[in-house]
């Protein structure tokens, strides 16, 4: 009886080691695959704040959260199944999809440069804050528009990540891509949330740093004011 229990515990320990090793492999491959998609991630991070520009500060984080959820759905339930199916049925198509996605991102980047130079009219959406119903519809429209844009960027992220997993097959590839989807989504939209709320943080810092008795700005107050001044320029870059 005791011998059987010892054998069972030994099997459990072995299984735990194998599981831990597999998790380490998934994490290492996910980091490796994610690093290849850094360029697309930067573009994704730069695009998203535009959608909450001009909205009430109280609504910024909820909208970013909804966009992040839509991005995760794009990656896990649309892009990943299609990419895996193409890998199985027509792997020769994937490089062409990467080229098409890269060409689109180049076109989008070139368009932004031309807008900055004044050679093309800018595309700026005006947010109407009037009425509870219109505000709700506005939020749905913003989330839908951002999710559609994210679909292209997420597809490029997942395809670039998949291209870096040519030596992995089966369950390991799927597990790594799922890890990439979660990591990239939380990283991108977490960073977007920090950028969007940075000016609010700077304003709070500036207000809290001024003492009522002297009403003079100090070092902390200057940091807050600098953040408030700099953030609009960062979004305009």
PDB file of C-alpha atoms in Angstrom:
ATOM      1  CA  UNK A   1       0.000   0.000   0.000  1.00  0.00           C
ATOM      2  CA  UNK A   2       2.743   2.439   1.004  1.00  0.00           C
ATOM      3  CA  UNK A   3       4.773   1.434  -2.073  1.00  0.00           C
ATOM      4  CA  UNK A   4       1.816   2.250  -4.336  1.00  0.00           C
ATOM      5  CA  UNK A   5       1.350   5.620  -2.646  1.00  0.00           C
ATOM      6  CA  UNK A   6       5.046   6.448  -3.088  1.00  0.00           C
ATOM      7  CA  UNK A   7       4.828   5.484  -6.782  1.00  0.00           C
ATOM      8  CA  UNK A   8       1.736   7.664  -7.205  1.00  0.00           C
ATOM      9  CA  UNK A   9       3.436  10.635  -5.558  1.00  0.00           C
ATOM     10  CA  UNK A  10       6.492  10.067  -7.749  1.00  0.00           C
ATOM     11  CA  UNK A  11       4.290  10.087 -10.870  1.00  0.00           C
ATOM     12  CA  UNK A  12       2.597  13.301  -9.702  1.00  0.00           C
ATOM     13  CA  UNK A  13       5.994  14.937  -9.115  1.00  0.00           C
ATOM     14  CA  UNK A  14       7.187  13.865 -12.577  1.00  0.00           C
ATOM     15  CA  UNK A  15       3.996  15.188 -14.174  1.00  0.00           C
ATOM     16  CA  UNK A  16       4.403  18.490 -12.310  1.00  0.00           C
ATOM     17  CA  UNK A  17       7.982  18.810 -13.603  1.00  0.00           C
ATOM     18  CA  UNK A  18       6.878  18.103 -17.176  1.00  0.00           C
ATOM     19  CA  UNK A  19       4.038  20.633 -16.847  1.00  0.00           C
ATOM     20  CA  UNK A  20       6.372  23.280 -15.424  1.00  0.00           C
ATOM     21  CA  UNK A  21       8.840  22.625 -18.241  1.00  0.00           C
ATOM     22  CA  UNK A  22       6.058  22.966 -20.828  1.00  0.00           C
ATOM     23  CA  UNK A  23       4.896  26.245 -19.270  1.00  0.00           C
ATOM     24  CA  UNK A  24       8.482  27.537 -19.372  1.00  0.00           C
ATOM     25  CA  UNK A  25       8.733  26.547 -23.044  1.00  0.00           C
ATOM     26  CA  UNK A  26       5.444  28.287 -23.847  1.00  0.00           C
ATOM     27  CA  UNK A  27       6.534  31.452 -22.013  1.00  0.00           C
ATOM     28  CA  UNK A  28       9.962  31.499 -23.676  1.00  0.00           C
ATOM     29  CA  UNK A  29       8.509  30.943 -27.143  1.00  0.00           C
ATOM     30  CA  UNK A  30       5.797  33.550 -26.516  1.00  0.00           C
ATOM     31  CA  UNK A  31       8.396  36.179 -25.582  1.00  0.00           C
ATOM     32  CA  UNK A  32      10.496  35.239 -28.621  1.00  0.00           C
ATOM     33  CA  UNK A  33       7.507  35.385 -30.975  1.00  0.00           C
ATOM     34  CA  UNK A  34       6.202  38.627 -29.437  1.00  0.00           C
ATOM     35  CA  UNK A  35       9.549  40.376 -29.894  1.00  0.00           C
ATOM     36  CA  UNK A  36       9.253  39.939 -33.671  1.00  0.00           C
ATOM     37  CA  UNK A  37       5.995  41.925 -33.702  1.00  0.00           C
ATOM     38  CA  UNK A  38       7.280  44.983 -31.814  1.00  0.00           C
ATOM     39  CA  UNK A  39       6.886  47.287 -34.829  1.00  0.00           C
ATOM     40  CA  UNK A  40       3.208  46.430 -35.212  1.00  0.00           C
ATOM     41  CA  UNK A  41       2.678  46.806 -31.455  1.00  0.00           C
ATOM     42  CA  UNK A  42       4.066  50.355 -31.570  1.00  0.00           C
ATOM     43  CA  UNK A  43       1.639  51.211 -34.374  1.00  0.00           C
ATOM     44  CA  UNK A  44      -1.257  49.648 -32.446  1.00  0.00           C
ATOM     45  CA  UNK A  45      -0.325  51.639 -29.329  1.00  0.00           C
ATOM     46  CA  UNK A  46      -0.128  54.859 -31.331  1.00  0.00           C
ATOM     47  CA  UNK A  47      -3.495  54.399 -33.070  1.00  0.00           C
ATOM     48  CA  UNK A  48      -5.765  53.557 -30.121  1.00  0.00           C
ATOM     49  CA  UNK A  49      -5.551  56.826 -28.067  1.00  0.00           C
ATOM     50  CA  UNK A  50      -7.091  58.696 -31.011  1.00  0.00           C
ATOM     51  CA  UNK A  51     -10.402  56.949 -30.382  1.00  0.00           C
ATOM     52  CA  UNK A  52     -10.813  58.349 -26.854  1.00  0.00           C
ATOM     53  CA  UNK A  53      -9.481  61.817 -27.667  1.00  0.00           C
ATOM     54  CA  UNK A  54     -11.961  64.498 -26.615  1.00  0.00           C
ATOM     55  CA  UNK A  55     -14.150  62.171 -24.551  1.00  0.00           C
ATOM     56  CA  UNK A  56     -15.014  62.570 -20.887  1.00  0.00           C
ATOM     57  CA  UNK A  57     -12.097  61.321 -18.718  1.00  0.00           C
ATOM     58  CA  UNK A  58     -14.525  59.080 -16.820  1.00  0.00           C
ATOM     59  CA  UNK A  59     -15.306  57.170 -20.033  1.00  0.00           C
ATOM     60  CA  UNK A  60     -11.747  56.719 -21.318  1.00  0.00           C
ATOM     61  CA  UNK A  61     -10.777  53.583 -19.379  1.00  0.00           C
ATOM     62  CA  UNK A  62     -14.134  51.777 -19.901  1.00  0.00           C
ATOM     63  CA  UNK A  63     -13.862  52.345 -23.662  1.00  0.00           C
ATOM     64  CA  UNK A  64     -10.237  51.176 -23.732  1.00  0.00           C
ATOM     65  CA  UNK A  65     -11.321  48.074 -21.796  1.00  0.00           C
ATOM     66  CA  UNK A  66     -14.020  47.311 -24.375  1.00  0.00           C
ATOM     67  CA  UNK A  67     -11.568  47.808 -27.249  1.00  0.00           C
ATOM     68  CA  UNK A  68      -9.087  45.477 -25.510  1.00  0.00           C
ATOM     69  CA  UNK A  69     -11.793  42.831 -25.144  1.00  0.00           C
ATOM     70  CA  UNK A  70     -12.634  43.190 -28.843  1.00  0.00           C
ATOM     71  CA  UNK A  71      -8.935  42.893 -29.701  1.00  0.00           C
ATOM     72  CA  UNK A  72      -8.640  39.668 -27.704  1.00  0.00           C
ATOM     73  CA  UNK A  73     -11.717  38.254 -29.450  1.00  0.00           C
ATOM     74  CA  UNK A  74     -10.170  39.206 -32.807  1.00  0.00           C
ATOM     75  CA  UNK A  75      -6.957  37.354 -31.984  1.00  0.00           C
ATOM     76  CA  UNK A  76      -8.385  34.228 -30.344  1.00  0.00           C
ATOM     77  CA  UNK A  77     -11.626  33.564 -32.220  1.00  0.00           C
ATOM     78  CA  UNK A  78     -11.061  35.045 -35.685  1.00  0.00           C
ATOM     79  CA  UNK A  79      -7.386  35.364 -36.577  1.00  0.00           C
ATOM     80  CA  UNK A  80      -5.942  32.332 -34.764  1.00  0.00           C
ATOM     81  CA  UNK A  81      -8.402  29.736 -36.178  1.00  0.00           C
ATOM     82  CA  UNK A  82      -8.066  31.139 -39.721  1.00  0.00           C
ATOM     83  CA  UNK A  83      -4.252  31.282 -39.479  1.00  0.00           C
ATOM     84  CA  UNK A  84      -4.038  27.698 -38.187  1.00  0.00           C
ATOM     85  CA  UNK A  85      -6.410  26.521 -40.918  1.00  0.00           C
ATOM     86  CA  UNK A  86      -4.308  28.237 -43.583  1.00  0.00           C
ATOM     87  CA  UNK A  87      -1.147  26.718 -42.080  1.00  0.00           C
ATOM     88  CA  UNK A  88      -2.721  23.295 -42.542  1.00  0.00           C
ATOM     89  CA  UNK A  89      -4.408  23.803 -45.927  1.00  0.00           C
ATOM     90  CA  UNK A  90      -2.355  26.482 -47.718  1.00  0.00           C
ATOM     91  CA  UNK A  91       0.832  27.448 -45.831  1.00  0.00           C
ATOM     92  CA  UNK A  92       2.196  29.179 -48.941  1.00  0.00           C
ATOM     93  CA  UNK A  93      -0.490  31.878 -48.519  1.00  0.00           C
ATOM     94  CA  UNK A  94       0.842  33.150 -45.156  1.00  0.00           C
ATOM     95  CA  UNK A  95       3.908  35.028 -46.528  1.00  0.00           C
ATOM     96  CA  UNK A  96       1.663  36.872 -48.995  1.00  0.00           C
ATOM     97  CA  UNK A  97      -0.696  37.837 -46.156  1.00  0.00           C
ATOM     98  CA  UNK A  98       2.285  39.245 -44.252  1.00  0.00           C
ATOM     99  CA  UNK A  99       3.272  41.262 -47.328  1.00  0.00           C
ATOM    100  CA  UNK A 100      -0.281  42.602 -47.735  1.00  0.00           C
ATOM    101  CA  UNK A 101      -0.486  43.515 -44.036  1.00  0.00           C
ATOM    102  CA  UNK A 102       2.932  45.170 -44.116  1.00  0.00           C
ATOM    103  CA  UNK A 103       1.990  47.116 -47.256  1.00  0.00           C
ATOM    104  CA  UNK A 104      -1.183  48.352 -45.551  1.00  0.00           C
ATOM    105  CA  UNK A 105       0.770  49.504 -42.487  1.00  0.00           C
ATOM    106  CA  UNK A 106       3.276  51.296 -44.756  1.00  0.00           C
ATOM    107  CA  UNK A 107       0.396  52.990 -46.575  1.00  0.00           C
ATOM    108  CA  UNK A 108      -1.193  54.029 -43.274  1.00  0.00           C
ATOM    109  CA  UNK A 109       2.121  55.365 -41.948  1.00  0.00           C
ATOM    110  CA  UNK A 110       2.787  57.268 -45.177  1.00  0.00           C
ATOM    111  CA  UNK A 111      -0.689  58.779 -45.037  1.00  0.00           C
ATOM    112  CA  UNK A 112      -0.058  60.036 -41.485  1.00  0.00           C
ATOM    113  CA  UNK A 113       3.265  61.586 -42.555  1.00  0.00           C
ATOM    114  CA  UNK A 114       1.589  63.371 -45.479  1.00  0.00           C
ATOM    115  CA  UNK A 115      -1.153  64.626 -43.126  1.00  0.00           C
ATOM    116  CA  UNK A 116       1.495  66.021 -40.767  1.00  0.00           C
ATOM    117  CA  UNK A 117       3.197  67.770 -43.677  1.00  0.00           C
ATOM    118  CA  UNK A 118      -0.138  69.272 -44.713  1.00  0.00           C
ATOM    119  CA  UNK A 119      -0.187  67.529 -48.095  1.00  0.00           C
ATOM    120  CA  UNK A 120      -3.332  65.559 -47.207  1.00  0.00           C
ATOM    121  CA  UNK A 121      -6.391  66.613 -45.181  1.00  0.00           C
ATOM    122  CA  UNK A 122      -6.440  65.073 -41.706  1.00  0.00           C
ATOM    123  CA  UNK A 123      -9.090  62.597 -40.631  1.00  0.00           C
ATOM    124  CA  UNK A 124     -10.301  63.704 -37.204  1.00  0.00           C
ATOM    125  CA  UNK A 125     -13.536  62.417 -35.730  1.00  0.00           C
ATOM    126  CA  UNK A 126     -15.630  64.853 -33.731  1.00  0.00           C
ATOM    127  CA  UNK A 127     -17.179  63.342 -30.611  1.00  0.00           C
ATOM    128  CA  UNK A 128     -20.614  64.622 -29.764  1.00  0.00           C
ATOM    129  CA  UNK A 129     -21.239  64.437 -26.033  1.00  0.00           C
ATOM    130  CA  UNK A 130     -24.929  65.363 -26.114  1.00  0.00           C
ATOM    131  CA  UNK A 131     -27.571  63.129 -24.564  1.00  0.00           C
ATOM    132  CA  UNK A 132     -27.357  59.782 -22.758  1.00  0.00           C
ATOM    133  CA  UNK A 133     -28.663  57.794 -25.730  1.00  0.00           C
ATOM    134  CA  UNK A 134     -26.367  59.470 -28.276  1.00  0.00           C
ATOM    135  CA  UNK A 135     -23.447  59.059 -25.871  1.00  0.00           C
ATOM    136  CA  UNK A 136     -24.150  55.328 -25.628  1.00  0.00           C
ATOM    137  CA  UNK A 137     -24.380  55.043 -29.410  1.00  0.00           C
ATOM    138  CA  UNK A 138     -21.203  57.094 -29.768  1.00  0.00           C
ATOM    139  CA  UNK A 139     -19.343  54.730 -27.451  1.00  0.00           C
ATOM    140  CA  UNK A 140     -20.540  51.684 -29.405  1.00  0.00           C
ATOM    141  CA  UNK A 141     -19.438  53.332 -32.654  1.00  0.00           C
ATOM    142  CA  UNK A 142     -15.989  54.155 -31.257  1.00  0.00           C
ATOM    143  CA  UNK A 143     -15.479  50.607 -29.963  1.00  0.00           C
ATOM    144  CA  UNK A 144     -16.671  49.079 -33.257  1.00  0.00           C
ATOM    145  CA  UNK A 145     -14.394  51.339 -35.326  1.00  0.00           C
ATOM    146  CA  UNK A 146     -11.365  50.688 -33.104  1.00  0.00           C
ATOM    147  CA  UNK A 147     -12.012  46.930 -33.119  1.00  0.00           C
ATOM    148  CA  UNK A 148     -12.144  46.891 -36.936  1.00  0.00           C
ATOM    149  CA  UNK A 149      -8.828  48.754 -37.135  1.00  0.00           C
ATOM    150  CA  UNK A 150      -7.365  46.430 -34.509  1.00  0.00           C
ATOM    151  CA  UNK A 151      -8.343  43.402 -36.628  1.00  0.00           C
ATOM    152  CA  UNK A 152      -5.723  44.319 -39.240  1.00  0.00           C
ATOM    153  CA  UNK A 153      -3.024  45.119 -36.684  1.00  0.00           C
ATOM    154  CA  UNK A 154      -3.805  42.004 -34.630  1.00  0.00           C
ATOM    155  CA  UNK A 155      -3.689  39.846 -37.767  1.00  0.00           C
ATOM    156  CA  UNK A 156      -0.225  41.194 -38.526  1.00  0.00           C
ATOM    157  CA  UNK A 157       0.896  40.569 -34.919  1.00  0.00           C
ATOM    158  CA  UNK A 158      -0.352  36.977 -34.943  1.00  0.00           C
ATOM    159  CA  UNK A 159       1.030  36.181 -38.411  1.00  0.00           C
ATOM    160  CA  UNK A 160       4.455  37.626 -37.568  1.00  0.00           C
ATOM    161  CA  UNK A 161       4.434  35.647 -34.306  1.00  0.00           C
ATOM    162  CA  UNK A 162       3.387  32.479 -36.139  1.00  0.00           C
ATOM    163  CA  UNK A 163       6.193  32.943 -38.676  1.00  0.00           C
ATOM    164  CA  UNK A 164       8.651  32.827 -35.785  1.00  0.00           C
ATOM    165  CA  UNK A 165       7.280  29.455 -34.642  1.00  0.00           C
ATOM    166  CA  UNK A 166       8.185  27.427 -37.723  1.00  0.00           C
ATOM    167  CA  UNK A 167       9.969  24.828 -35.573  1.00  0.00           C
ATOM    168  CA  UNK A 168       6.963  24.336 -33.286  1.00  0.00           C
ATOM    169  CA  UNK A 169       3.993  22.168 -34.177  1.00  0.00           C
ATOM    170  CA  UNK A 170       0.647  21.095 -32.782  1.00  0.00           C
ATOM    171  CA  UNK A 171      -0.369  21.954 -29.250  1.00  0.00           C
ATOM    172  CA  UNK A 172       2.821  23.895 -28.466  1.00  0.00           C
ATOM    173  CA  UNK A 173       2.247  26.290 -31.382  1.00  0.00           C
ATOM    174  CA  UNK A 174      -1.388  26.868 -30.374  1.00  0.00           C
ATOM    175  CA  UNK A 175      -0.433  27.391 -26.710  1.00  0.00           C
ATOM    176  CA  UNK A 176       2.295  29.890 -27.629  1.00  0.00           C
ATOM    177  CA  UNK A 177      -0.021  31.851 -29.939  1.00  0.00           C
ATOM    178  CA  UNK A 178      -2.714  32.007 -27.246  1.00  0.00           C
ATOM    179  CA  UNK A 179      -0.081  33.290 -24.800  1.00  0.00           C
ATOM    180  CA  UNK A 180       1.044  35.863 -27.396  1.00  0.00           C
ATOM    181  CA  UNK A 181      -2.574  37.002 -27.884  1.00  0.00           C
ATOM    182  CA  UNK A 182      -3.085  37.607 -24.153  1.00  0.00           C
ATOM    183  CA  UNK A 183       0.349  39.155 -23.583  1.00  0.00           C
ATOM    184  CA  UNK A 184       0.154  41.524 -26.551  1.00  0.00           C
ATOM    185  CA  UNK A 185      -3.402  42.622 -25.764  1.00  0.00           C
ATOM    186  CA  UNK A 186      -2.710  43.368 -22.101  1.00  0.00           C
ATOM    187  CA  UNK A 187       0.629  45.023 -22.909  1.00  0.00           C
ATOM    188  CA  UNK A 188      -0.709  47.263 -25.694  1.00  0.00           C
ATOM    189  CA  UNK A 189      -3.930  48.375 -24.023  1.00  0.00           C
ATOM    190  CA  UNK A 190      -2.334  48.608 -20.588  1.00  0.00           C
ATOM    191  CA  UNK A 191       0.219  50.984 -22.090  1.00  0.00           C
ATOM    192  CA  UNK A 192      -2.544  52.879 -23.904  1.00  0.00           C
ATOM    193  CA  UNK A 193      -4.441  53.272 -20.619  1.00  0.00           C
ATOM    194  CA  UNK A 194      -1.309  54.641 -18.923  1.00  0.00           C
ATOM    195  CA  UNK A 195      -0.717  57.122 -21.749  1.00  0.00           C
ATOM    196  CA  UNK A 196      -4.331  58.279 -21.838  1.00  0.00           C
ATOM    197  CA  UNK A 197      -4.512  58.846 -18.068  1.00  0.00           C
ATOM    198  CA  UNK A 198      -1.012  60.339 -17.751  1.00  0.00           C
ATOM    199  CA  UNK A 199      -2.291  63.913 -18.120  1.00  0.00           C
ATOM    200  CA  UNK A 200      -4.889  63.319 -15.381  1.00  0.00           C
ATOM    201  CA  UNK A 201      -2.123  61.956 -13.158  1.00  0.00           C
ATOM    202  CA  UNK A 202       0.037  65.008 -13.915  1.00  0.00           C
ATOM    203  CA  UNK A 203      -2.833  67.371 -13.099  1.00  0.00           C
ATOM    204  CA  UNK A 204      -3.523  65.576  -9.818  1.00  0.00           C
ATOM    205  CA  UNK A 205       0.178  65.664  -8.999  1.00  0.00           C
ATOM    206  CA  UNK A 206       0.340  69.406  -9.641  1.00  0.00           C
ATOM    207  CA  UNK A 207      -2.741  70.134  -7.503  1.00  0.00           C
ATOM    208  CA  UNK A 208      -1.685  67.953  -4.570  1.00  0.00           C
ATOM    209  CA  UNK A 209       1.873  69.327  -4.550  1.00  0.00           C
ATOM    210  CA  UNK A 210       0.840  72.941  -3.873  1.00  0.00           C
ATOM    211  CA  UNK A 211       0.457  73.621  -0.169  1.00  0.00           C
ATOM    212  CA  UNK A 212      -2.308  76.081   0.792  1.00  0.00           C
ATOM    213  CA  UNK A 213      -0.031  78.031   3.142  1.00  0.00           C
ATOM    214  CA  UNK A 214       2.591  79.068   0.548  1.00  0.00           C
ATOM    215  CA  UNK A 215       0.776  78.478  -2.781  1.00  0.00           C
ATOM    216  CA  UNK A 216       4.139  78.141  -4.526  1.00  0.00           C
ATOM    217  CA  UNK A 217       5.007  75.403  -7.030  1.00  0.00           C
ATOM    218  CA  UNK A 218       7.629  72.898  -5.923  1.00  0.00           C
ATOM    219  CA  UNK A 219       9.552  70.099  -7.694  1.00  0.00           C
ATOM    220  CA  UNK A 220       6.609  67.673  -7.631  1.00  0.00           C
ATOM    221  CA  UNK A 221       4.263  70.361  -8.919  1.00  0.00           C
ATOM    222  CA  UNK A 222       6.665  71.107 -11.776  1.00  0.00           C
ATOM    223  CA  UNK A 223       6.765  67.406 -12.695  1.00  0.00           C
ATOM    224  CA  UNK A 224       2.970  67.328 -12.834  1.00  0.00           C
ATOM    225  CA  UNK A 225       2.807  70.464 -14.968  1.00  0.00           C
ATOM    226  CA  UNK A 226       5.461  69.059 -17.322  1.00  0.00           C
ATOM    227  CA  UNK A 227       3.458  65.845 -17.785  1.00  0.00           C
ATOM    228  CA  UNK A 228       0.320  67.854 -18.599  1.00  0.00           C
ATOM    229  CA  UNK A 229       2.225  69.980 -21.142  1.00  0.00           C
ATOM    230  CA  UNK A 230       4.088  67.101 -22.798  1.00  0.00           C
ATOM    231  CA  UNK A 231       1.311  64.495 -23.240  1.00  0.00           C
ATOM    232  CA  UNK A 232      -0.651  66.352 -25.988  1.00  0.00           C
ATOM    233  CA  UNK A 233       2.565  66.619 -28.023  1.00  0.00           C
ATOM    234  CA  UNK A 234       3.230  62.884 -27.574  1.00  0.00           C
ATOM    235  CA  UNK A 235      -0.235  62.059 -28.945  1.00  0.00           C
ATOM    236  CA  UNK A 236       0.361  64.371 -31.902  1.00  0.00           C
ATOM    237  CA  UNK A 237       3.633  62.683 -32.900  1.00  0.00           C
TER     238      UNK A 237
END
